[in-house]
mmCIF file with all atom_site columns, C-alpha atoms and ligand atoms in Angstrom:
data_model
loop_
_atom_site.group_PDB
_atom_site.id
_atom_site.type_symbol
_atom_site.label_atom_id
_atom_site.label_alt_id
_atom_site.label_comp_id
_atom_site.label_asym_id
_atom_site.label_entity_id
_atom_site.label_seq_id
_atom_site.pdbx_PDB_ins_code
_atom_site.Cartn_x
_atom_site.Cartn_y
_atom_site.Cartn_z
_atom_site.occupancy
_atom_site.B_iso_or_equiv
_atom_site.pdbx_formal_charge
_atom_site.auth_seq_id
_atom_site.auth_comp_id
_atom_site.auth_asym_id
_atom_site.auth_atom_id
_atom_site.pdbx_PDB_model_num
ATOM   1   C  CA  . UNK U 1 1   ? 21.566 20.786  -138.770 1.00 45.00 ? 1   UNK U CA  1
ATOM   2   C  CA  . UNK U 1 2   ? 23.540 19.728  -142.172 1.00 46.00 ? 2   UNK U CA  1
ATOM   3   C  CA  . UNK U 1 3   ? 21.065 17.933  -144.457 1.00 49.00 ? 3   UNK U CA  1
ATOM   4   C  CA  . UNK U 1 4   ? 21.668 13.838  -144.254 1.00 45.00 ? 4   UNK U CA  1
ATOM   5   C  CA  . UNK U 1 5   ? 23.226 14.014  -147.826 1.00 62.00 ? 5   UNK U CA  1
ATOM   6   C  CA  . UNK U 1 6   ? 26.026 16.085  -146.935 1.00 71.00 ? 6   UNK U CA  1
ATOM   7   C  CA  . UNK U 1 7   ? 27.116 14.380  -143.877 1.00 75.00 ? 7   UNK U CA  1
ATOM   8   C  CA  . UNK U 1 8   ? 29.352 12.269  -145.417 1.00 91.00 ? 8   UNK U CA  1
ATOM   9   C  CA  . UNK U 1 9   ? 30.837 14.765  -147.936 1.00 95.00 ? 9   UNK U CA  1
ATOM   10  C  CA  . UNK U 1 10  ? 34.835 15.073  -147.366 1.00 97.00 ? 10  UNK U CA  1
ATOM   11  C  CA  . UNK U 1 11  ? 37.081 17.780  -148.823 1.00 97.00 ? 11  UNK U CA  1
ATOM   12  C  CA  . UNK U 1 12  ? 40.268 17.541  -150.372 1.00 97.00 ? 12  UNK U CA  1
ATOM   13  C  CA  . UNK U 1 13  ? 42.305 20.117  -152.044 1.00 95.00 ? 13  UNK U CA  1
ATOM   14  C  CA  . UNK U 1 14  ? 39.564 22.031  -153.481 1.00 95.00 ? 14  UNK U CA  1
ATOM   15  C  CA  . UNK U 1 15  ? 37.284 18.591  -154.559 1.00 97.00 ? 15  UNK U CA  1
ATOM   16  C  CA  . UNK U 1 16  ? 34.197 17.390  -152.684 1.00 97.00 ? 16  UNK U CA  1
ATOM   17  C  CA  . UNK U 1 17  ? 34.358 13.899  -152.460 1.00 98.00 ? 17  UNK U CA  1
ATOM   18  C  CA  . UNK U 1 18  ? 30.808 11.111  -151.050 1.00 97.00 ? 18  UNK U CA  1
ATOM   19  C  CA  . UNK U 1 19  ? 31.554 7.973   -150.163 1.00 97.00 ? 19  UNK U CA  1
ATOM   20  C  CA  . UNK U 1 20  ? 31.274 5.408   -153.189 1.00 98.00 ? 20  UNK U CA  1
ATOM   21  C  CA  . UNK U 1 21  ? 32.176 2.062   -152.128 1.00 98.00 ? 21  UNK U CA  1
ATOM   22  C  CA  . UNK U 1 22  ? 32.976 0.576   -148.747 1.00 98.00 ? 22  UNK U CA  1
ATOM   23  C  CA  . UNK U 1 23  ? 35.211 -1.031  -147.229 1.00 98.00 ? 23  UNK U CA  1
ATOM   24  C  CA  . UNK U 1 24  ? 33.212 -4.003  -146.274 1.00 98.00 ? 24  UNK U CA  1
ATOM   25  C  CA  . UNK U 1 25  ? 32.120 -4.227  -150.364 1.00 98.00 ? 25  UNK U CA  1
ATOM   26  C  CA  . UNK U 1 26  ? 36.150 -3.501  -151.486 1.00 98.00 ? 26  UNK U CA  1
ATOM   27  C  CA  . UNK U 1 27  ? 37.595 -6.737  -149.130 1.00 98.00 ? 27  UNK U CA  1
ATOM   28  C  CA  . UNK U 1 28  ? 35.044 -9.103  -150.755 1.00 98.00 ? 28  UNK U CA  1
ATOM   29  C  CA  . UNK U 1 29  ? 35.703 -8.566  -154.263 1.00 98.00 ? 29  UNK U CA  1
ATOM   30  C  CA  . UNK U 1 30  ? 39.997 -8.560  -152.530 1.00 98.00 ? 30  UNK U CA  1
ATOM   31  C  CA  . UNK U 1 31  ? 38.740 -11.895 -151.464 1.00 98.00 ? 31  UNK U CA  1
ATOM   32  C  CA  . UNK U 1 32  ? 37.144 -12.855 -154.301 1.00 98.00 ? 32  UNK U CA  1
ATOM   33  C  CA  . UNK U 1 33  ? 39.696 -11.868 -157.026 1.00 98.00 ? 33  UNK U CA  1
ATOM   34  C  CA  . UNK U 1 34  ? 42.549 -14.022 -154.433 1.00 98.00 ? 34  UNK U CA  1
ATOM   35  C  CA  . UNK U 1 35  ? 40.570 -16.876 -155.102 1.00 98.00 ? 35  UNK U CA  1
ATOM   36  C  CA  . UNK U 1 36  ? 40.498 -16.835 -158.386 1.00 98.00 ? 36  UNK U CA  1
ATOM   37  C  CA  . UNK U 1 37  ? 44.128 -15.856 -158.797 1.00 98.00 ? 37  UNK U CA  1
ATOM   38  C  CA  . UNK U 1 38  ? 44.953 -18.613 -156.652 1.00 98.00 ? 38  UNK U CA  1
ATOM   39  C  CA  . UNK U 1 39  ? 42.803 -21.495 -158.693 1.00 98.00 ? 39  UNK U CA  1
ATOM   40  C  CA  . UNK U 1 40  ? 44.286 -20.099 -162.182 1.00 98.00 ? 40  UNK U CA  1
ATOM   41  C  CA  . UNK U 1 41  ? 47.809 -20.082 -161.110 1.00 98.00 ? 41  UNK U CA  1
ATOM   42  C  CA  . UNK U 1 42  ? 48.407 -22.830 -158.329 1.00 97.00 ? 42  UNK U CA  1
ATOM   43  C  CA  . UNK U 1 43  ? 52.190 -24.609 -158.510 1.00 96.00 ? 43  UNK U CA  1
ATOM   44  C  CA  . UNK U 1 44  ? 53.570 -21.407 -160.707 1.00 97.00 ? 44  UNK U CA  1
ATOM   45  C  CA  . UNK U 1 45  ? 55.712 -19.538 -157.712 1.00 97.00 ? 45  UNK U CA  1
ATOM   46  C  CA  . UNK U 1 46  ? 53.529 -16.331 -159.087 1.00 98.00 ? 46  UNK U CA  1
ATOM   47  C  CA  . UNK U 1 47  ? 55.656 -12.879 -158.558 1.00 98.00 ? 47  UNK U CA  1
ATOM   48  C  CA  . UNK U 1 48  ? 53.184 -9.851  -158.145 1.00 98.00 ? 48  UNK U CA  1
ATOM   49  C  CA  . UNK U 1 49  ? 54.202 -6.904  -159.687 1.00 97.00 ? 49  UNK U CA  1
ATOM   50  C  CA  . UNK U 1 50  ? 52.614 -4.223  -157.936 1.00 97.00 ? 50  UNK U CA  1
ATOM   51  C  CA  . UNK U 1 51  ? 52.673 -1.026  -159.186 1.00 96.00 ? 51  UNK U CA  1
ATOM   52  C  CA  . UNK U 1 52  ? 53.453 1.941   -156.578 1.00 95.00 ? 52  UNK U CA  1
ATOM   53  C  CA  . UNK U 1 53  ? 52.424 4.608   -155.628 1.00 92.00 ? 53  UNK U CA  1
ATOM   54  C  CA  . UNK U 1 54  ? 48.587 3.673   -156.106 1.00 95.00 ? 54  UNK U CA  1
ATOM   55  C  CA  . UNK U 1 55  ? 48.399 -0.196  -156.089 1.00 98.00 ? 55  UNK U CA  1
ATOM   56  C  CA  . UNK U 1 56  ? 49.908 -0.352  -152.255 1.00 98.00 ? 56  UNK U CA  1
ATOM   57  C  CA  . UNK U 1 57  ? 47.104 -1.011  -150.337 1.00 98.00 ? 57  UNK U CA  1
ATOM   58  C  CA  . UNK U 1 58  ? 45.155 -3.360  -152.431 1.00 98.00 ? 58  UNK U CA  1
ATOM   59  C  CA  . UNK U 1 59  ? 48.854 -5.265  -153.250 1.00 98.00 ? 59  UNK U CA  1
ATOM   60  C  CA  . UNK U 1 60  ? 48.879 -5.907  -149.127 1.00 98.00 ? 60  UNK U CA  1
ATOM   61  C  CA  . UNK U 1 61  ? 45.499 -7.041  -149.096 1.00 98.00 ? 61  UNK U CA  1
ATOM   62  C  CA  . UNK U 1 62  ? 45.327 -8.912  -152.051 1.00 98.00 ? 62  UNK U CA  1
ATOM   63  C  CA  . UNK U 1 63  ? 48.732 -10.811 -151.462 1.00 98.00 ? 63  UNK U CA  1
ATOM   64  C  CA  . UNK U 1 64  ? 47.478 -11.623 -147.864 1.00 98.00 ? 64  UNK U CA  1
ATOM   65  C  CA  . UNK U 1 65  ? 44.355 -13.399 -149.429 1.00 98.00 ? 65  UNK U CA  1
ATOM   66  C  CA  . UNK U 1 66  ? 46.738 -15.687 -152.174 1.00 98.00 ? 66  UNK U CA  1
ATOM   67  C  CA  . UNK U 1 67  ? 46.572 -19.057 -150.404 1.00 98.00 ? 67  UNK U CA  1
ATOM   68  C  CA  . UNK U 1 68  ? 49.420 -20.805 -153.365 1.00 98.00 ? 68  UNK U CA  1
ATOM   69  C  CA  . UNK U 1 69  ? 52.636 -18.779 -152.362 1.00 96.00 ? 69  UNK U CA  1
ATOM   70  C  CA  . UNK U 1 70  ? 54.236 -16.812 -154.448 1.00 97.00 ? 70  UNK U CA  1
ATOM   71  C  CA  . UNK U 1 71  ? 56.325 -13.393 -154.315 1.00 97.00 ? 71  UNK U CA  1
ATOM   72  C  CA  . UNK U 1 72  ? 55.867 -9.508  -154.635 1.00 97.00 ? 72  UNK U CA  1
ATOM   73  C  CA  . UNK U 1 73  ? 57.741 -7.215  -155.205 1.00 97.00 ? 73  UNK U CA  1
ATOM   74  C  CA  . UNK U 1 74  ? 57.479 -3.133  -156.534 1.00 96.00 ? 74  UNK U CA  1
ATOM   75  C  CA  . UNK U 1 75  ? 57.540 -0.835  -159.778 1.00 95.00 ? 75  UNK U CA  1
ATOM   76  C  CA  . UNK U 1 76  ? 56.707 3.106   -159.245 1.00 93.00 ? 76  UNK U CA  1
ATOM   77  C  CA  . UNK U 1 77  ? 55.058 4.418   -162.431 1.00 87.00 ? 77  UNK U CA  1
ATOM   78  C  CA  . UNK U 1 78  ? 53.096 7.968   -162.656 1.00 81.00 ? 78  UNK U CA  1
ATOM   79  C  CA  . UNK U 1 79  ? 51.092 8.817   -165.542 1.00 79.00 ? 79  UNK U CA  1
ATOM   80  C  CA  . UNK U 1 80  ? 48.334 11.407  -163.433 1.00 68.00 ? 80  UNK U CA  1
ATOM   81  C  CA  . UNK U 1 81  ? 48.273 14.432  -163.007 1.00 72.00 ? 81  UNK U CA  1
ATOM   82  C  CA  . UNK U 1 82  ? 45.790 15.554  -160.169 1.00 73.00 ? 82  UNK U CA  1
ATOM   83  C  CA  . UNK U 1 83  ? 42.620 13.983  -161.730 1.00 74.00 ? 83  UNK U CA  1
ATOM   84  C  CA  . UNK U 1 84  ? 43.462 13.765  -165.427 1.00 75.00 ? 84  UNK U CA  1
ATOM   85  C  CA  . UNK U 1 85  ? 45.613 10.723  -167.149 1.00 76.00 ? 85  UNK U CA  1
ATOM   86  C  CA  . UNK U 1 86  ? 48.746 12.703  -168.999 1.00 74.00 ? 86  UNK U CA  1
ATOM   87  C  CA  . UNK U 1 87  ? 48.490 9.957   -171.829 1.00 75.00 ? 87  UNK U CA  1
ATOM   88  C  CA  . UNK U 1 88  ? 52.171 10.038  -171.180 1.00 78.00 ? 88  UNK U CA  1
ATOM   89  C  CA  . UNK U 1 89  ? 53.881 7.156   -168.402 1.00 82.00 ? 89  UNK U CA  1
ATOM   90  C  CA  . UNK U 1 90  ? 57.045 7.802   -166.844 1.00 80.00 ? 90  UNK U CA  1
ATOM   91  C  CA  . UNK U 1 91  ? 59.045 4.680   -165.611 1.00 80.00 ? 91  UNK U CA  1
ATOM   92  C  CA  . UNK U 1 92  ? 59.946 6.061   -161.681 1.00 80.00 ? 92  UNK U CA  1
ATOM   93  C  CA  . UNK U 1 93  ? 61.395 2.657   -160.595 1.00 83.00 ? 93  UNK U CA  1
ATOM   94  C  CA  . UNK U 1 94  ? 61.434 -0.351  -162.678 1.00 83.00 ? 94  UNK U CA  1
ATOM   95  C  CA  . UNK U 1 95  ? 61.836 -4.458  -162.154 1.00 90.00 ? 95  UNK U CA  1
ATOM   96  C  CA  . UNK U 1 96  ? 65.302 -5.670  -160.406 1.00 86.00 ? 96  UNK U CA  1
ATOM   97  C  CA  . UNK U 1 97  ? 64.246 -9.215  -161.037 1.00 91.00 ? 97  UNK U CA  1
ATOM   98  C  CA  . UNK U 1 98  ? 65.078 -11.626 -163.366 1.00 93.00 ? 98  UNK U CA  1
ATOM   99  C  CA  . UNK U 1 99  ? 61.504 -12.947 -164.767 1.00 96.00 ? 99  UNK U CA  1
ATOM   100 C  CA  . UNK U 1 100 ? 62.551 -15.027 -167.292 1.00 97.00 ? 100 UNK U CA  1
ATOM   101 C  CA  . UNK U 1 101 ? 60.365 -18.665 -167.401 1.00 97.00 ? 101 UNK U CA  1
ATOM   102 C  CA  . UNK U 1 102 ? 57.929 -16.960 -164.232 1.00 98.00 ? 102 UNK U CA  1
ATOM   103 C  CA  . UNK U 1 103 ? 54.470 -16.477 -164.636 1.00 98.00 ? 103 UNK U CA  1
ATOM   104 C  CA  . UNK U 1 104 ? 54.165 -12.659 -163.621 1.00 98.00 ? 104 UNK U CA  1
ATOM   105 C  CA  . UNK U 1 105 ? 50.870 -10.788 -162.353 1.00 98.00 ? 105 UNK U CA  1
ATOM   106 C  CA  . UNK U 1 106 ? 50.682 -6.863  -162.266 1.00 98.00 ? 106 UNK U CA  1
ATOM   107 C  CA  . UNK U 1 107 ? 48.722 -5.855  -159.077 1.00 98.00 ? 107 UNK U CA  1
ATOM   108 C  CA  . UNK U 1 108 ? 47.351 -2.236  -160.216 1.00 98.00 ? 108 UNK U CA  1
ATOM   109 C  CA  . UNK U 1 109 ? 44.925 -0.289  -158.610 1.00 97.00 ? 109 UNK U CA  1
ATOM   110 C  CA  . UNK U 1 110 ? 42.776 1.092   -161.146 1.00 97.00 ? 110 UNK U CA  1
ATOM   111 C  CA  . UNK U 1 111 ? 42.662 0.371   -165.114 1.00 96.00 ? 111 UNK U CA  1
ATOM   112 C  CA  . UNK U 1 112 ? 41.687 3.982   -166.310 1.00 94.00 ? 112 UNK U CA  1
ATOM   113 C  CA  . UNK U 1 113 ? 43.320 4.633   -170.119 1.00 93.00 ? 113 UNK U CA  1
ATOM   114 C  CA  . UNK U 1 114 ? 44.935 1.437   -169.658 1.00 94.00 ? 114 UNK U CA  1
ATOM   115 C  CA  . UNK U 1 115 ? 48.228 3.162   -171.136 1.00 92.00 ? 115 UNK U CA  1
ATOM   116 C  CA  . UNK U 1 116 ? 50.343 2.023   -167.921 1.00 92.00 ? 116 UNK U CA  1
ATOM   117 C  CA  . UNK U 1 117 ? 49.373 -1.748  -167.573 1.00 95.00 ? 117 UNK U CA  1
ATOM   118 C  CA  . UNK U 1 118 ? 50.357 -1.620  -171.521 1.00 94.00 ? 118 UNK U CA  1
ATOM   119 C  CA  . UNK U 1 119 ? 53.528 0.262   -170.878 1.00 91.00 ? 119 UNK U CA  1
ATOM   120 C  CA  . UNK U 1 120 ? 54.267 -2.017  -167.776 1.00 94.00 ? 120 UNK U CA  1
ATOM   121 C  CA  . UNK U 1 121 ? 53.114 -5.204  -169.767 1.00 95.00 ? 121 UNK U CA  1
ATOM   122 C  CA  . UNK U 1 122 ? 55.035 -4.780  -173.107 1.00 93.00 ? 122 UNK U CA  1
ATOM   123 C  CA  . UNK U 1 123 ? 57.998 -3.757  -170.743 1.00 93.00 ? 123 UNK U CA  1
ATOM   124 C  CA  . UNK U 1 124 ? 57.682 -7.161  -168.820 1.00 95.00 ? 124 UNK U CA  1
ATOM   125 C  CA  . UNK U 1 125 ? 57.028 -9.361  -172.075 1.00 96.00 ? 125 UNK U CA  1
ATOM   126 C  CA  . UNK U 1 126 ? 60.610 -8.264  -173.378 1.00 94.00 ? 126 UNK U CA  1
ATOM   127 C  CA  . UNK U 1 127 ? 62.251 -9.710  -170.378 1.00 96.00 ? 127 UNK U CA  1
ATOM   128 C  CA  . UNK U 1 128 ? 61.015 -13.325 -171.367 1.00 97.00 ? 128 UNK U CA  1
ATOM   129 C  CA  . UNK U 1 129 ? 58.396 -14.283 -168.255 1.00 98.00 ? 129 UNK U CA  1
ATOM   130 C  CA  . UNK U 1 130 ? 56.152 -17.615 -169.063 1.00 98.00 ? 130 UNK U CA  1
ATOM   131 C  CA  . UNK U 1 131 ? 53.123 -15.072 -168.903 1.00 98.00 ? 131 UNK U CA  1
ATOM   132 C  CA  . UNK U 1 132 ? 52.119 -12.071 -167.837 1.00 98.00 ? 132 UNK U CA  1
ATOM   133 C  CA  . UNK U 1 133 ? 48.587 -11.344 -166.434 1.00 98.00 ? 133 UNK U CA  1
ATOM   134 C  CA  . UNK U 1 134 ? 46.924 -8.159  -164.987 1.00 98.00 ? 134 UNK U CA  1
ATOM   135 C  CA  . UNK U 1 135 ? 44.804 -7.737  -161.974 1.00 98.00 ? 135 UNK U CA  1
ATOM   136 C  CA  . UNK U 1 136 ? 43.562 -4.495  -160.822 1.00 98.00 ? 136 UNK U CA  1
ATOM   137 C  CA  . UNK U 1 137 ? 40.957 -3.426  -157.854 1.00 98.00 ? 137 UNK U CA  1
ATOM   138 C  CA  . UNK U 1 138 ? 39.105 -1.257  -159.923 1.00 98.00 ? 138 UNK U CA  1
ATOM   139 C  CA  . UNK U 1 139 ? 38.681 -0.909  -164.113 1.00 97.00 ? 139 UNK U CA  1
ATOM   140 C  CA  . UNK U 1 140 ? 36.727 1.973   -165.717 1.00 95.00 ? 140 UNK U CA  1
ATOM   141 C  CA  . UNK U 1 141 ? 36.102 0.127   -169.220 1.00 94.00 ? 141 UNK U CA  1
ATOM   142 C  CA  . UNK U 1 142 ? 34.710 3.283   -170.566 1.00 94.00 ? 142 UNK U CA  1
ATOM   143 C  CA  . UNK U 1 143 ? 37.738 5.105   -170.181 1.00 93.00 ? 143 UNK U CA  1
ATOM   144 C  CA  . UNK U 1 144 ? 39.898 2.906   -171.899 1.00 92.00 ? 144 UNK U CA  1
ATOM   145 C  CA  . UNK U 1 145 ? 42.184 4.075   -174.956 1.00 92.00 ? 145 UNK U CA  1
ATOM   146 C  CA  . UNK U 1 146 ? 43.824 1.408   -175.565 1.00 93.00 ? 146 UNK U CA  1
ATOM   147 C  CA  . UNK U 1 147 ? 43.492 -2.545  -175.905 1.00 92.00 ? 147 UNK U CA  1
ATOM   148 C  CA  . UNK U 1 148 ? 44.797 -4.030  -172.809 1.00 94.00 ? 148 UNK U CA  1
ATOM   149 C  CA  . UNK U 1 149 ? 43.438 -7.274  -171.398 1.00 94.00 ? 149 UNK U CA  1
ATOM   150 C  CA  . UNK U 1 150 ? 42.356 -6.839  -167.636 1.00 97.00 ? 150 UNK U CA  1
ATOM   151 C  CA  . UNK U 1 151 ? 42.670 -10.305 -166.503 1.00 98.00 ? 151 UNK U CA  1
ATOM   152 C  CA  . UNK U 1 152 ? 41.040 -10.285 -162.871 1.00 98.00 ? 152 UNK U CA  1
ATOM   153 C  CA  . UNK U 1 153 ? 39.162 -6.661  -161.954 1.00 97.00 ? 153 UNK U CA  1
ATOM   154 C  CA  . UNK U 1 154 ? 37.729 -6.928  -158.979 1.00 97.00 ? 154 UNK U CA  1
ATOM   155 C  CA  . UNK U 1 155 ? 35.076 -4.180  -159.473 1.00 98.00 ? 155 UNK U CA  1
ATOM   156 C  CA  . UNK U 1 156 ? 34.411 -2.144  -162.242 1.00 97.00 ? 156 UNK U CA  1
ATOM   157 C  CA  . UNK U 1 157 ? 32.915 1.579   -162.242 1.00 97.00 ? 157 UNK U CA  1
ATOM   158 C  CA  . UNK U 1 158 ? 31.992 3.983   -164.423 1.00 97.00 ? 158 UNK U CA  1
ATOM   159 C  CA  . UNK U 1 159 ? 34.490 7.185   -165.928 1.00 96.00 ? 159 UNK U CA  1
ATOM   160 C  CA  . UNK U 1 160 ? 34.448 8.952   -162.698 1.00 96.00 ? 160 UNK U CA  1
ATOM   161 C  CA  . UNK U 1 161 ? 37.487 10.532  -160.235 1.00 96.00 ? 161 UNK U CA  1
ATOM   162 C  CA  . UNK U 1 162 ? 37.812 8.259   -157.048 1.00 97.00 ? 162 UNK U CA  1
ATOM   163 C  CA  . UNK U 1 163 ? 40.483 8.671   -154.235 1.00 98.00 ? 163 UNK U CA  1
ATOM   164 C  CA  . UNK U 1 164 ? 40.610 6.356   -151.194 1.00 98.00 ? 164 UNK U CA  1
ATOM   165 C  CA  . UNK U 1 165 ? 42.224 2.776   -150.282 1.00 98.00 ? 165 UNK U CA  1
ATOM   166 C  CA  . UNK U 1 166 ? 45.110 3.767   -151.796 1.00 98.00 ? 166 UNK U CA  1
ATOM   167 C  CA  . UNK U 1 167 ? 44.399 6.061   -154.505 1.00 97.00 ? 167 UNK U CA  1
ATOM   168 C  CA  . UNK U 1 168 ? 44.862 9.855   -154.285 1.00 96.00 ? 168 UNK U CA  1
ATOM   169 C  CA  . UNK U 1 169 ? 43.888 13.230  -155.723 1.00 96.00 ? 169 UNK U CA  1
ATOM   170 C  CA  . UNK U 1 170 ? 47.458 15.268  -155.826 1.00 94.00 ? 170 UNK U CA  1
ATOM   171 C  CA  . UNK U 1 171 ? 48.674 12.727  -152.768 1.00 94.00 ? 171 UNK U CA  1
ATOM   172 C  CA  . UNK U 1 172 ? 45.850 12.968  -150.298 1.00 97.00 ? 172 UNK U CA  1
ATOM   173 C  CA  . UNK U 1 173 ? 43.282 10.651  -149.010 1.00 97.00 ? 173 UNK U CA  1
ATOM   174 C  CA  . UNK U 1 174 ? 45.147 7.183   -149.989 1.00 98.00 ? 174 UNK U CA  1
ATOM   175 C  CA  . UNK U 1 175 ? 44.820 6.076   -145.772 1.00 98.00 ? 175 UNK U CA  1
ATOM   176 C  CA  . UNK U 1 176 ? 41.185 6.580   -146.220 1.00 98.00 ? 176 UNK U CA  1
ATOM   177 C  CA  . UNK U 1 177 ? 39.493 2.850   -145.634 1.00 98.00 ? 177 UNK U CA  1
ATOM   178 C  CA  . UNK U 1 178 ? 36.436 3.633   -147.961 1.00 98.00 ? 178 UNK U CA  1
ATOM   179 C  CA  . UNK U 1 179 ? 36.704 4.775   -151.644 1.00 98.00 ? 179 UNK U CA  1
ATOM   180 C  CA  . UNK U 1 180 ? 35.009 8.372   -152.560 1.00 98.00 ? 180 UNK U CA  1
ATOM   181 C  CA  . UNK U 1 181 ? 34.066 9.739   -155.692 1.00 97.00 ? 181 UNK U CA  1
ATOM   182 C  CA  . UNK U 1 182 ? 34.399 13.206  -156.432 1.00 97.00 ? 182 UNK U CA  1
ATOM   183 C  CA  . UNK U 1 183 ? 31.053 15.369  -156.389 1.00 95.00 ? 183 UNK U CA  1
ATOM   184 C  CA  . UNK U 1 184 ? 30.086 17.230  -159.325 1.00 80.00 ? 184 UNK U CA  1
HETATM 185 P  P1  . IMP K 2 .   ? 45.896 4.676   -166.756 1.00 60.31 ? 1   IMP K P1  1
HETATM 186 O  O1  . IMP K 2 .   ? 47.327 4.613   -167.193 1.00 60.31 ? 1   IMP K O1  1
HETATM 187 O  O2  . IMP K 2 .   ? 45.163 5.850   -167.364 1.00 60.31 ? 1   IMP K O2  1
HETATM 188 O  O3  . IMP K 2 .   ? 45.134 3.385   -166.929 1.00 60.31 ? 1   IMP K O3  1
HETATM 189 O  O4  . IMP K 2 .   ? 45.843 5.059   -165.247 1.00 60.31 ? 1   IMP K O4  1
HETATM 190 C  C1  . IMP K 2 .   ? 46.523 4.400   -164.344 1.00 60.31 ? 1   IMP K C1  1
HETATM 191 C  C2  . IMP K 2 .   ? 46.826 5.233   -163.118 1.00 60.31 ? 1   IMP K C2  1
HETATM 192 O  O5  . IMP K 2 .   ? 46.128 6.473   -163.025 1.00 60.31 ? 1   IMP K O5  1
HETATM 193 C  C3  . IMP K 2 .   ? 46.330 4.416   -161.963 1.00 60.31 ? 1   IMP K C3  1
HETATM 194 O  O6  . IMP K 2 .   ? 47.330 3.513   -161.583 1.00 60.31 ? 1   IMP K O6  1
HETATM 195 C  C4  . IMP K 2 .   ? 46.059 5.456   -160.922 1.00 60.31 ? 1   IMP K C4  1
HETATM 196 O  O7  . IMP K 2 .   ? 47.229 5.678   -160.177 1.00 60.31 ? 1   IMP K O7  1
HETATM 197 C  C5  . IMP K 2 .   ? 45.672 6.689   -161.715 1.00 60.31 ? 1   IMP K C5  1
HETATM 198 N  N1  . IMP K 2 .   ? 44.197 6.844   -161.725 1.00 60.31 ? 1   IMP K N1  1
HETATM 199 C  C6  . IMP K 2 .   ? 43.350 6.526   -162.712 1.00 60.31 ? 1   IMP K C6  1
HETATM 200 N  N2  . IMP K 2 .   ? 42.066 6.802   -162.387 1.00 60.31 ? 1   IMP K N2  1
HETATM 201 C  C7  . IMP K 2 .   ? 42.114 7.311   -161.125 1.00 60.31 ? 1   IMP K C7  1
HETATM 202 C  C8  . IMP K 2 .   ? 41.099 7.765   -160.204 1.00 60.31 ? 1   IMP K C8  1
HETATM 203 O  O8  . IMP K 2 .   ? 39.881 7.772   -160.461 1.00 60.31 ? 1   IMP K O8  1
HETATM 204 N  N3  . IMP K 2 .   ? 41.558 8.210   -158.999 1.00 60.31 ? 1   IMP K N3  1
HETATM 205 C  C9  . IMP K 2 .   ? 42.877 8.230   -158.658 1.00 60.31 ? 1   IMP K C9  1
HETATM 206 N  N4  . IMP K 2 .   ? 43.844 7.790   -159.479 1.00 60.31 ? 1   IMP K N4  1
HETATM 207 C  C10 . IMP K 2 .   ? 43.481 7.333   -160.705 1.00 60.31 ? 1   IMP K C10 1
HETATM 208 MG MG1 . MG  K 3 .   ? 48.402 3.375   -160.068 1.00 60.31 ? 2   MG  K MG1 1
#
């Protein structure tokens, strides 16, 4: 019989992975992070930017949960390379809409270097929105190279690999409802 501890292990590619946070844990901080959004930016006809491929699953959620209105729409960015940042971010698909005057939130999935939401930030800035805030599912604060302002993180973890709800190591295991962390 496998021991209890290993039950639960899932491979992908050639990572162990144990599951980290669950799915019950990940829709109330959703909920809780909607709430907020939607006190802080009532009457402003918010657009959320969410930022593909990662940020798809939380964006649905999270949108769902905004009780003031508002619009989304998409921007593909890729900066990762299986489960190291590059340091470099390439623009895959950018903003069609004019933003000018609208307050503007970035729906990411995880703040890890923080390099994109700057990229995607100063990039939004220059098109003349009324503001632009960030909100992101998860933010590794100890990873961070950069100085980027994380406005609503719904829960943050420490410097380690995650896949799940979204995010992926080399584009598996984003369908899977519970977020894993890779095992040393
Ligand atoms: P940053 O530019 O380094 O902040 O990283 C942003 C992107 O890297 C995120 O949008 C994710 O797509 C990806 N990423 C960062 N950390 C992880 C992780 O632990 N698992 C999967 N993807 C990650
Ligand atoms: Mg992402």
């Amino acid at each position: 019989m496998a021991a209890p501890e290993n039950r639960d292990i899932i491979r992908i590619g050639d990572r162990n992975f144990v599951p980290y946070i669950g799915r019950d844990k990940i829709h109330a901080a959703v909920c809780r992070v909607a709430a907020r959004i939607s006190a802080d930016l009532a009457g402003t006809n918010p657009l959320f930017v969410c930022v593909l491929n990662g940020a798809f699953v939380f964006a649905a959620d999270l949108f769902r949960e905004i009780s003031i209105g508002g619009e989304i729409t998409f921007v593909r960015m890729k900066s990762y390379d299986g489960t190291q940042s590059t340091g470099r971010v390439r623009e895959i698909h950018g903003l069609d809409e004019d933003i000018a005057g609208r307050t503007v939130v970035i729906v990411e999935d995880i703040v890890d270097t923080g390099y994109t939401v700057r990229h995607l930030r100063e990039q939004l800035l220059a098109k003349g929105p009324q503001e632009v805030r960030v909100a992101a599912l998860l933010f590794k604060p100890e990873a961070l190279k950069c100085e980027v302002t994380v406005d609503y993180a719904a829960l943050e973890i420490p410097n380690r690999f995650i896949v799940g709800y979204g995010l992926d190591y080399n584009e598996q295991g984003r369908q899977l409802k519970d977020i894993y962390v890779v095992k040393e």
